[in-house]
Amino acid sequence: MKKHNFYAGPSILPEFTKQKTAEAAVDFAGTGLSVMEVSHRSKEFVAVMDEAVALVKELLKVPEGYSVLFLQGGASLSFLMAPYNLMKSKAAYLVTGSWASKAMKEAKYFGEVVEVASSKDKNFNYIPKAFEVPADADYLHITTNNTIFGTEIKTDLDVPVPMIADMSSDIFSRPIDVAKYDMIYAGAQKNLGPSGATLVIIKDEALDKTGRTIPTMLDFQTHIKNDSMFNTPSTIAVYACLQTLIWLKDKGGVEAMEKINIEKADLLYAELDRNKLFVPTVPAAEDRSRMNVTFVMAEGYEALEKEFNEFATSKGMIGLKGHRSVGGFRASIYNAMPVESVQALIDVMAEFEANH
Amino acid sequence: MKKHNFYAGPSILPEFTKQKTAEAAVDFAGTGLSVMEVSHRSKEFVAVMDEAVALVKELLKVPEGYSVLFLQGGASLSFLMAPYNLMKSKAAYLVTGSWASKAMKEAKYFGEVVEVASSKDKNFNYIPKAFEVPADADYLHITTNNTIFGTEIKTDLDVPVPMIADMSSDIFSRPIDVAKYDMIYAGAQKNLGPSGATLVIIKDEALDKTGRTIPTMLDFQTHIKNDSMFNTPSTIAVYACLQTLIWLKDKGGVEAMEKINIEKADLLYAELDRNKLFVPTVPAAEDRSRMNVTFVMAEGYEALEKEFNEFATSKGMIGLKGHRSVGGFRASIYNAMPVESVQALIDVMAEFEANH
Ligand SMILES: Cc1ncc(COP(=O)(O)O)c(C=O)c1O
Ligand SMILES: Cc1ncc(COP(=O)(O)O)c(C=O)c1O
Ligand SMILES: [Mg+2]
Ligand SMILES: [Mg+2]
Ligand SMILES: [Mg+2]
Ligand SMILES: [Mg+2]
């Protein structure tokens, strides 16, 4: 039976990425060696890193003056590295979910942290709109897509200070205006590749302004000066990321991807709205994530949750269980998810409705 | 032509590890999904992590009271995490190479650092023996194998304080007495797996003694409490590490491995001593690494260096060039390197000698 992979992360990857990585696991770039057993300083691997960086710059139209890094540690280590490198004394955070809260926590070691707004009052089921960013904040930190709660900031905000964005779960899903950000970061394991690589895009001139001594590995300058090779990068993870970037360019890049993502999300939310058994957890259409579609059983049908989970599983749907802090269901429909899989889920929902 | 992989890291892996990882890159544990696209919290991946931890404990006879972690960031991030978590105010470092120096540098943020000895005077071509460790030091940090300079501490030292050891390039090459260490760490990319995973073995009761507030991701307790799943681990890297651990156990474990490693190293050093064209860079046999065999052209034959490199390459030898800080050659002969490849290198050296 065909499996439809709705995991929230690590999550569905293009067939191309999987095949190429499987091949390179035994024979990489004609070396006769695995991509896991060649030196990161070999010309073959340096070419992988260079091409991956170049494709990120091309696909996201990264302006001059920004560095693109592939690091380790996940987005969670960037929660710390962001303020360590960029916060002088005051930072602003928009709290739209658990990841945003965790990011904000790490900033507190470095000075005053202003929570400009939070949607915690409604279990993070909306994006706060009317908030003020202190003009003297070093940056505003936002989480563009809230993987757990299914909300998304789908445009580049206009605020009076530079932004830092955790784009872990929606990078490459749409064009972005990189110039508005001092830093963008993302754990690779949604739209880019396997876990183990962290993508960081950073404005060079935003660095070296804190007066702080930064431990070597936490200092972005360390990694910039060494082209992400100060120490050994996660070579197979970067290789797999490169394959996804090649696939993405071939598909028409982030502009084409945005169109398909809108189509997929519209289809699924329309079914959720229509189907009497289900309701989306995010009421406002403009706040609904195109990446993580969260939903629960409608009033009166709560008892069917377990049955639907089993029914969907029996039809090849994987990873639909919602995060424990929200309950219900979450269909993650990242870039690599074909419209057909979204349609298959819709069919399963409609069939389940017909049975009840 | 058969390739013989002498890279220093990332470096040769067992065929078993490569094949299993290639298979799992397209179909993992019968899920029909890639190991790169299943949730780290899926029962299939949790089983991978659990088995990897259990095998590390079994193979190294890790006593009760120690935690085994698979983290990200490489050994280089552990340079920082070690003193952050374990140094109260005074730490001792044995400086046997560049990695040891880099480790020591990070300790300086946290208090007094005593360099108990250094072999820098002879470009790190020996292991200092007569040094004193201050009894009030929180720990002695050692680098058991000096990947760049080809020296190795092949026994567990007797010192009056607990040890922290960077075993990046010789872990699993011999039995160790874990009880002598408060912490052992290793980037996976030599004897364990691909880069992207970092193995940490840590004594639980050594933690929480510094009074220091530690940022979340740098705090070992974070990772202990969450079984290395506080954030997303490098899933494909951990999967590959597990395959090597399974292979290692099948080969008879670290006791069997030590015998083979002694055999391989003895063969190669004997040829270096015998062959008029080459000399090992480490004079004392007891200091010579069994993992990285460093050598240069003998006096009078210096001009042949480039020619030998080309000759060896033409015979399928890969990665023999020495690190730029030592020059000459380095044959890394880690666990996964078969005796036959060492013999092939010896044959090439003998043939080259016969030609000159
Ligand atoms: C929006 C967001 N930020 C951060 C993280 C944490 O990423 P990592 O596990 O790579 O540290 C996640 C993980 O799912 C995420 O979805
Ligand atoms: C002994 C030793 N320590 C530390 C390192 C650094 O490891 P990483 O690149 O994983 O940070 C290396 C890398 O080769 C090494 O050989
Ligand atoms: Mg969230
Ligand atoms: Mg409905
Ligand atoms: Mg060294
Ligand atoms: Mg000789």
PDB file of C-alpha atoms and ligand atoms in Angstrom, chain A residues 231-232, chain B residues 73-76 79 99 143 145 147 166 168-169 187 189-190, ligand 2:
ATOM      1  CA  ASN A 231      34.954  21.673  12.284  1.00  0.00           C
ATOM      2  CA  THR A 232      33.518  18.688  10.490  1.00  0.00           C
TER       3      THR A 232
ATOM      4  CA  GLY B  73      28.000  19.862  17.141  1.00  0.00           C
ATOM      5  CA  GLY B  74      31.007  17.593  16.829  1.00  0.00           C
ATOM      6  CA  ALA B  75      33.794  17.148  19.322  1.00  0.00           C
ATOM      7  CA  SER B  76      34.416  20.883  18.937  1.00  0.00           C
ATOM      8  CA  PHE B  79      35.346  21.362  23.968  1.00  0.00           C
ATOM      9  CA  TRP B  99      42.777  19.496  19.219  1.00  0.00           C
ATOM     10  CA  THR B 143      43.223  13.804  24.010  1.00  0.00           C
ATOM     11  CA  ASN B 145      44.663  10.041  20.105  1.00  0.00           C
ATOM     12  CA  THR B 147      44.811  12.583  14.835  1.00  0.00           C
ATOM     13  CA  ASP B 166      38.519  13.523  23.815  1.00  0.00           C
ATOM     14  CA  SER B 168      37.337  11.241  18.832  1.00  0.00           C
ATOM     15  CA  SER B 169      39.865   9.256  16.893  1.00  0.00           C
ATOM     16  CA  GLY B 187      32.923  13.069  17.042  1.00  0.00           C
ATOM     17  CA  GLN B 189      33.429  10.359  12.084  1.00  0.00           C
ATOM     18  CA  LYS B 190      36.330   8.016  12.731  1.00  0.00           C
TER      19      LYS B 190
HETATM   20  C1  LIG C   2      41.069  14.237  18.327  1.00  0.00           C
HETATM   21  C2  LIG C   2      40.060  15.128  17.698  1.00  0.00           C
HETATM   22  N1  LIG C   2      39.345  15.960  18.472  1.00  0.00           N
HETATM   23  C3  LIG C   2      38.437  16.798  17.956  1.00  0.00           C
HETATM   24  C4  LIG C   2      38.189  16.847  16.612  1.00  0.00           C
HETATM   25  C5  LIG C   2      37.163  17.812  16.087  1.00  0.00           C
HETATM   26  O1  LIG C   2      35.993  17.097  15.814  1.00  0.00           O
HETATM   27  P1  LIG C   2      34.740  17.792  15.133  1.00  0.00           P
HETATM   28  O2  LIG C   2      35.129  18.116  13.738  1.00  0.00           O
HETATM   29  O3  LIG C   2      33.674  16.732  15.190  1.00  0.00           O
HETATM   30  O4  LIG C   2      34.383  18.984  15.914  1.00  0.00           O
HETATM   31  C6  LIG C   2      38.891  15.989  15.767  1.00  0.00           C
HETATM   32  C7  LIG C   2      38.599  16.026  14.312  1.00  0.00           C
HETATM   33  O5  LIG C   2      39.258  15.481  13.511  1.00  0.00           O
HETATM   34  C8  LIG C   2      39.845  15.113  16.319  1.00  0.00           C
HETATM   35  O6  LIG C   2      40.547  14.288  15.541  1.00  0.00           O
END
